[in-house]
XYZ file of N, CA and C in Angstrom:
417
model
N -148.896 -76.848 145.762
C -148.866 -78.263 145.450
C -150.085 -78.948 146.052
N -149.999 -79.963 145.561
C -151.660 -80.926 146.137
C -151.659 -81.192 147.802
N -150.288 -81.350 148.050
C -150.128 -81.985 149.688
C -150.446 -80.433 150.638
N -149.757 -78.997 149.800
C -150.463 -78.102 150.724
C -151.745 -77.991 150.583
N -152.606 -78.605 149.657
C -154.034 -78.283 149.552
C -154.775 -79.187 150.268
N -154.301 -79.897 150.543
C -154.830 -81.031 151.372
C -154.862 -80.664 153.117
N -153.576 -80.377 153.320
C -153.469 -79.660 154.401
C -154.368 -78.554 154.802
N -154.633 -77.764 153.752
C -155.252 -76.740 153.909
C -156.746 -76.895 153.752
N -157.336 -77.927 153.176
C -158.769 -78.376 152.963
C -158.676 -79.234 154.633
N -157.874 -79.758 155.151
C -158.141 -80.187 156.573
C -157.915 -79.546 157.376
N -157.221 -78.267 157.613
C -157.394 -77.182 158.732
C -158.842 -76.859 159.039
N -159.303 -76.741 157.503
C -160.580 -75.561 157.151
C -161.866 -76.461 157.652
N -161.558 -78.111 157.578
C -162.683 -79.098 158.336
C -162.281 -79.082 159.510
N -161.312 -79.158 160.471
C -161.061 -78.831 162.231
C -161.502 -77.482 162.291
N -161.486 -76.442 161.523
C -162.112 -74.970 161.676
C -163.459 -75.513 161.991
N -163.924 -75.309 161.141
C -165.927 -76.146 160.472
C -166.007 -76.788 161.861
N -165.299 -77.648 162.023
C -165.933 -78.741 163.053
C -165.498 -77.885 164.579
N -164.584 -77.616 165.032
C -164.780 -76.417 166.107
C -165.485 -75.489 166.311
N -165.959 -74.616 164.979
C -167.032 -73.716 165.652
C -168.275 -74.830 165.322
N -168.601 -75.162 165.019
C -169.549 -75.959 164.714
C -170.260 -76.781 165.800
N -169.203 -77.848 166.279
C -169.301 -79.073 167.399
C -169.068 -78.242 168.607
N -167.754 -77.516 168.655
C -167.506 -77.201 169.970
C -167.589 -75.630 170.378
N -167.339 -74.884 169.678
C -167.817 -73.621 170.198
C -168.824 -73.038 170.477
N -169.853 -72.974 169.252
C -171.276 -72.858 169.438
C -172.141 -73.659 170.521
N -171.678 -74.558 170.715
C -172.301 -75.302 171.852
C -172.224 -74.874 173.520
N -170.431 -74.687 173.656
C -169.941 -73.812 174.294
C -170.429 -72.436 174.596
N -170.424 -71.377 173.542
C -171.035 -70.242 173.554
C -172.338 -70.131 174.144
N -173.496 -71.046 173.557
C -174.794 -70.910 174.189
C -175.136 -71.688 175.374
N -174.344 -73.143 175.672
C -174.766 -73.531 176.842
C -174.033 -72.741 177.934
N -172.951 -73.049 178.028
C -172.678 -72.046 179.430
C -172.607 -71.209 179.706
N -173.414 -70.055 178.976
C -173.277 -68.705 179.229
C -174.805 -68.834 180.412
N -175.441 -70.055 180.501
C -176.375 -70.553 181.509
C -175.736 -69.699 182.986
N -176.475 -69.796 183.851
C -176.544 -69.610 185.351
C -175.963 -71.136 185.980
N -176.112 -72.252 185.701
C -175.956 -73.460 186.518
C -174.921 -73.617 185.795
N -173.637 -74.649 186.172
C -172.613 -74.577 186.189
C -172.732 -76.392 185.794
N -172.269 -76.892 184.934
C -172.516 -78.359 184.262
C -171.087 -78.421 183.948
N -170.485 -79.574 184.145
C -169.492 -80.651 183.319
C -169.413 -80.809 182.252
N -170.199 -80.971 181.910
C -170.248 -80.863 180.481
C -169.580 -79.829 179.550
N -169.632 -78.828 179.914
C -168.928 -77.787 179.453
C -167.150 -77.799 179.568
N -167.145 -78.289 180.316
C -166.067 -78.483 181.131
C -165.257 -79.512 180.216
N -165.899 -80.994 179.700
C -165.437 -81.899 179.240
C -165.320 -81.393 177.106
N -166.662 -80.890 177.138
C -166.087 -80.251 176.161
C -165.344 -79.328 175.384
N -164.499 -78.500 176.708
C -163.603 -77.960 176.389
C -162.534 -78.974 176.022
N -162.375 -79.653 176.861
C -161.427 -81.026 176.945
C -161.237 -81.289 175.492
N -162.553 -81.843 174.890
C -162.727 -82.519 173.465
C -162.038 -81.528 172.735
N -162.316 -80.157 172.558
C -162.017 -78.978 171.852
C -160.382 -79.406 171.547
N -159.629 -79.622 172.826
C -158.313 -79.049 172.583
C -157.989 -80.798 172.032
N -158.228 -81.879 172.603
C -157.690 -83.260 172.173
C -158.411 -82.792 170.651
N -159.352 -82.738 169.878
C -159.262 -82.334 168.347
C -158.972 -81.836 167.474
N -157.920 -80.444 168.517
C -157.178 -79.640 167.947
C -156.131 -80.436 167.380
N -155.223 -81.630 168.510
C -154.131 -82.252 168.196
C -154.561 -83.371 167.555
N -155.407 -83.790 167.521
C -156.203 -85.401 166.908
C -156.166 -84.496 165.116
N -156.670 -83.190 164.739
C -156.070 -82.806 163.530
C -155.308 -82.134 163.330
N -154.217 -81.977 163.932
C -152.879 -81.710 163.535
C -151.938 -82.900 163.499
N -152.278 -83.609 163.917
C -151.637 -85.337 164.077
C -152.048 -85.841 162.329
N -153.258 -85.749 162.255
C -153.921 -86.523 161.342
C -153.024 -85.822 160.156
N -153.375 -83.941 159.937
C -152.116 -83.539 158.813
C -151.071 -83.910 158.442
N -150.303 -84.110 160.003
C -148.928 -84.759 159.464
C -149.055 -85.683 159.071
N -149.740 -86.722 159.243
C -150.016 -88.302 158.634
C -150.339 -88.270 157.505
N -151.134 -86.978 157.083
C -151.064 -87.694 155.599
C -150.516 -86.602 154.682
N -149.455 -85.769 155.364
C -148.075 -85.044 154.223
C -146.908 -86.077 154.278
N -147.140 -87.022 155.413
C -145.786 -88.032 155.706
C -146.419 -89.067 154.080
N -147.535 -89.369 154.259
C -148.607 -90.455 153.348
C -148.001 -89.821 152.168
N -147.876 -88.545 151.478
C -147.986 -88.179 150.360
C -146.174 -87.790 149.692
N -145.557 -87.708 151.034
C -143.898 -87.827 150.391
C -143.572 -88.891 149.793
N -142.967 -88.535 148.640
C -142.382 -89.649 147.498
C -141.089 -90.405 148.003
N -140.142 -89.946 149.058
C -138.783 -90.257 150.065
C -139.158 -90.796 151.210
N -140.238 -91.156 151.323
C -140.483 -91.895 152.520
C -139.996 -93.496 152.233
N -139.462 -94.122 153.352
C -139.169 -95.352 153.342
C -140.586 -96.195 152.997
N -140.073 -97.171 152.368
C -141.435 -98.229 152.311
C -141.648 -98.947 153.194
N -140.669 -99.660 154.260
C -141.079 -99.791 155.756
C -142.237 -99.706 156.389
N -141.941 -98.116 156.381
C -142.859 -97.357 157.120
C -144.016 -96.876 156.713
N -144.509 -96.913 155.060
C -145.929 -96.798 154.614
C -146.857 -97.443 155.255
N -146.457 -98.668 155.348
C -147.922 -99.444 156.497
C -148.552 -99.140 157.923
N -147.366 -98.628 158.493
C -147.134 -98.072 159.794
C -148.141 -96.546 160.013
N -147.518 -95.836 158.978
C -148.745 -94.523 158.613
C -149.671 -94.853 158.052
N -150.085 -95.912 157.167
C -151.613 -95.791 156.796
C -152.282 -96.360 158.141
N -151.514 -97.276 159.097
C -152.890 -97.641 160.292
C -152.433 -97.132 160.772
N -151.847 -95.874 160.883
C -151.959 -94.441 162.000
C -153.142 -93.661 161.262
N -153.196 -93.366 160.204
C -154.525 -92.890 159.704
C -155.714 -93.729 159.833
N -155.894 -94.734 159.533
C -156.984 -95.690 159.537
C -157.715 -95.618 161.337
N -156.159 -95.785 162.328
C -156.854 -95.720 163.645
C -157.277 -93.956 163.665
N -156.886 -93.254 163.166
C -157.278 -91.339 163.273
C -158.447 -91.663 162.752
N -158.870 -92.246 161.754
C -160.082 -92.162 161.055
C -161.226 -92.965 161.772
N -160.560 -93.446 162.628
C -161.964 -94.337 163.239
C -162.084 -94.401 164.555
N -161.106 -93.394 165.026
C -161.127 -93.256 166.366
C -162.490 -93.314 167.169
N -163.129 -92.184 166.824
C -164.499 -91.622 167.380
C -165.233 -92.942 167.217
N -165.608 -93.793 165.934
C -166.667 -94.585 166.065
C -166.255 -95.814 167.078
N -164.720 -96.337 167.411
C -164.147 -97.431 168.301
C -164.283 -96.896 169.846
N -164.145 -95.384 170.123
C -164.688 -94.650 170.797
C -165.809 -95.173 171.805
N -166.674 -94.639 170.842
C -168.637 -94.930 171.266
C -168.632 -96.474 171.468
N -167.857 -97.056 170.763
C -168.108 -98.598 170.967
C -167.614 -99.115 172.347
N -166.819 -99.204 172.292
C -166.179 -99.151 173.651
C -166.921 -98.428 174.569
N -167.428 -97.170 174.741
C -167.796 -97.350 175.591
C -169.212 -97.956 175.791
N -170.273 -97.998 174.915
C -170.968 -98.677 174.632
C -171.158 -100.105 174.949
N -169.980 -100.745 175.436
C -170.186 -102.367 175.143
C -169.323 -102.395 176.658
N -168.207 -101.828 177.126
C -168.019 -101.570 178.637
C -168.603 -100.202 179.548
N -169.534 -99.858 179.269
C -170.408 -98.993 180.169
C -169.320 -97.755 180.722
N -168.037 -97.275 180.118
C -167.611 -96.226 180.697
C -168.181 -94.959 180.552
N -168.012 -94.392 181.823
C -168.462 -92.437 181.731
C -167.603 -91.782 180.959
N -168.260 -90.886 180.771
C -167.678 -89.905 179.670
C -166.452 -89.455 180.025
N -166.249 -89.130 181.076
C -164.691 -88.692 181.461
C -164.129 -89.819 181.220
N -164.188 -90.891 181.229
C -163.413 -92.552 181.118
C -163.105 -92.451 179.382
N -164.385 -92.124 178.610
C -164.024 -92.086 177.394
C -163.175 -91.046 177.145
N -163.330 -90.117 177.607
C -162.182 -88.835 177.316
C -160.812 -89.213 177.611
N -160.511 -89.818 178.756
C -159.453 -90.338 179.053
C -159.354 -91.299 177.732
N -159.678 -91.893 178.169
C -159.369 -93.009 176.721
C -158.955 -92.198 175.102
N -159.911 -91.429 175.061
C -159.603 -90.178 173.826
C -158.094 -89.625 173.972
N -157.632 -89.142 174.833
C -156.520 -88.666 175.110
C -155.450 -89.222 175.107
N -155.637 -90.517 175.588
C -154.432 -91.783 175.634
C -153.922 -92.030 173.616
N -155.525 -92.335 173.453
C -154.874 -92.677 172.052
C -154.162 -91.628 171.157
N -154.836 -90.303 170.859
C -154.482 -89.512 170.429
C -153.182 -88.941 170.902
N -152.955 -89.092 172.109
C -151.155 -88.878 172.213
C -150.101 -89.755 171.778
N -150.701 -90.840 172.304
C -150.096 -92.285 171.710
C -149.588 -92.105 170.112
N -150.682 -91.966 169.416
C -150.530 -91.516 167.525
C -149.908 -90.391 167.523
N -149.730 -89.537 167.893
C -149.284 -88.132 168.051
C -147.641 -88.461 168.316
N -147.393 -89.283 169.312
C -145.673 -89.939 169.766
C -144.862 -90.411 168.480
N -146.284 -90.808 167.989
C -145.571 -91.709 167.255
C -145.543 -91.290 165.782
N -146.157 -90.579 165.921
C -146.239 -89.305 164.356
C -145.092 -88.527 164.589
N -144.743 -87.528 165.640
C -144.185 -87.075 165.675
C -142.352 -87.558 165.504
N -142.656 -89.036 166.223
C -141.106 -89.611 165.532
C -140.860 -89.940 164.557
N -141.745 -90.707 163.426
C -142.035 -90.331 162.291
C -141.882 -89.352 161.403
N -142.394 -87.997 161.963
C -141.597 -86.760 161.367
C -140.586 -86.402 161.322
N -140.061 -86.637 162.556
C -138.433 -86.141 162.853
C -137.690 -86.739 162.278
N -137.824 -87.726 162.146
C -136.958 -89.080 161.493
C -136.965 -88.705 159.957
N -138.410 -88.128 159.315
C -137.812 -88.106 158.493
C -137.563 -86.356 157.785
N -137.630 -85.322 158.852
C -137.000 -84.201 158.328
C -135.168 -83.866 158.506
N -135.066 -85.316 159.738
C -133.328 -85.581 159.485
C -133.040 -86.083 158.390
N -134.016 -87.091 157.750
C -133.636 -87.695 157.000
C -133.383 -86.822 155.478
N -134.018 -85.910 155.554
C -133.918 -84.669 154.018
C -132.851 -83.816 154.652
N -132.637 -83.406 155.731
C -131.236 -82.643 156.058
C -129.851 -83.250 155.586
N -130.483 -84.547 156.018
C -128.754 -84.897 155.559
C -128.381 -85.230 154.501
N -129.486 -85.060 153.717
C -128.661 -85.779 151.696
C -128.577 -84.283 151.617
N -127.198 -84.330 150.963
C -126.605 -83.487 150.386
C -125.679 -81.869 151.410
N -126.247 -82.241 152.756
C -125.604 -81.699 153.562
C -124.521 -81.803 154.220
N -123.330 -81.357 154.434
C -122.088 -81.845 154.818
C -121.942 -82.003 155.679
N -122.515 -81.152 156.892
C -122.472 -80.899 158.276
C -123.283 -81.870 159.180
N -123.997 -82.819 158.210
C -124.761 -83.842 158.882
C -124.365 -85.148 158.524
N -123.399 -85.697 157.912
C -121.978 -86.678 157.102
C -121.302 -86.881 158.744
């Protein structure tokens, strides 16, 4: 179906963009003699992008169910809209309050769990919600 292809065309861009952004970078800088932070923080990034796109998937297989409440459509599109613009509100921020990179990482982490809480109740809510039509044991 289109929603697994979608899914599956956004694994294959967090693939792309991990070896890409974060491994290769990884691989050749710190295999160095001097020992940098940097490496360090971008492991960090590695794993918050792992969940920043697995968050983002569910957001938009929740986006593409036809049984979703209408409520809650607005609620998931600015959970996507903030996924989608994370990085550039990111740089801005820190850009315009002078935080260090670990400050932005922190900050990276806050939000992306934050959306992630709240995706994830979102999901649950609504894979109870397909259990129980037509199930007796959930009546």
């Amino acid at each position: 179906s289109s929603g697994i292809n979608a899914e599956y065309g956004g694994v294959g861009w967090a693939m792309a963009e991990l070896i890409s952004m974060r491994l290769l970078p990884l691989w050749v800088g710190a295999r160095g003699i001097e020992f940098s932070w940097k490496y360090i923080q971008l492991s960090f990034e590695a794993n918050i992008s792992l969940a920043h796109h697995i968050v983002m998937a569910m957001l938009i297989w929740m986006w593409t169910r036809n049984n979703i409440e209408k409520s809650v459509l607005p609620l998931i599109i600015s959970l996507l809209l903030l996924c989608s613009s994370k990085q550039t509100l990111l740089e801005l921020l820190g850009t315009l309050f002078h935080f260090t990179s670990f400050g932005i990482l922190s900050i990276n982490v806050m939000v992306t769990l934050l959306v992630g809480l709240v995706a994830t109740h979102l999901y649950i809510n609504l894979c109870i919600q397909d259990n129980s039509w037509g199930n007796p044991k959930y009546h």
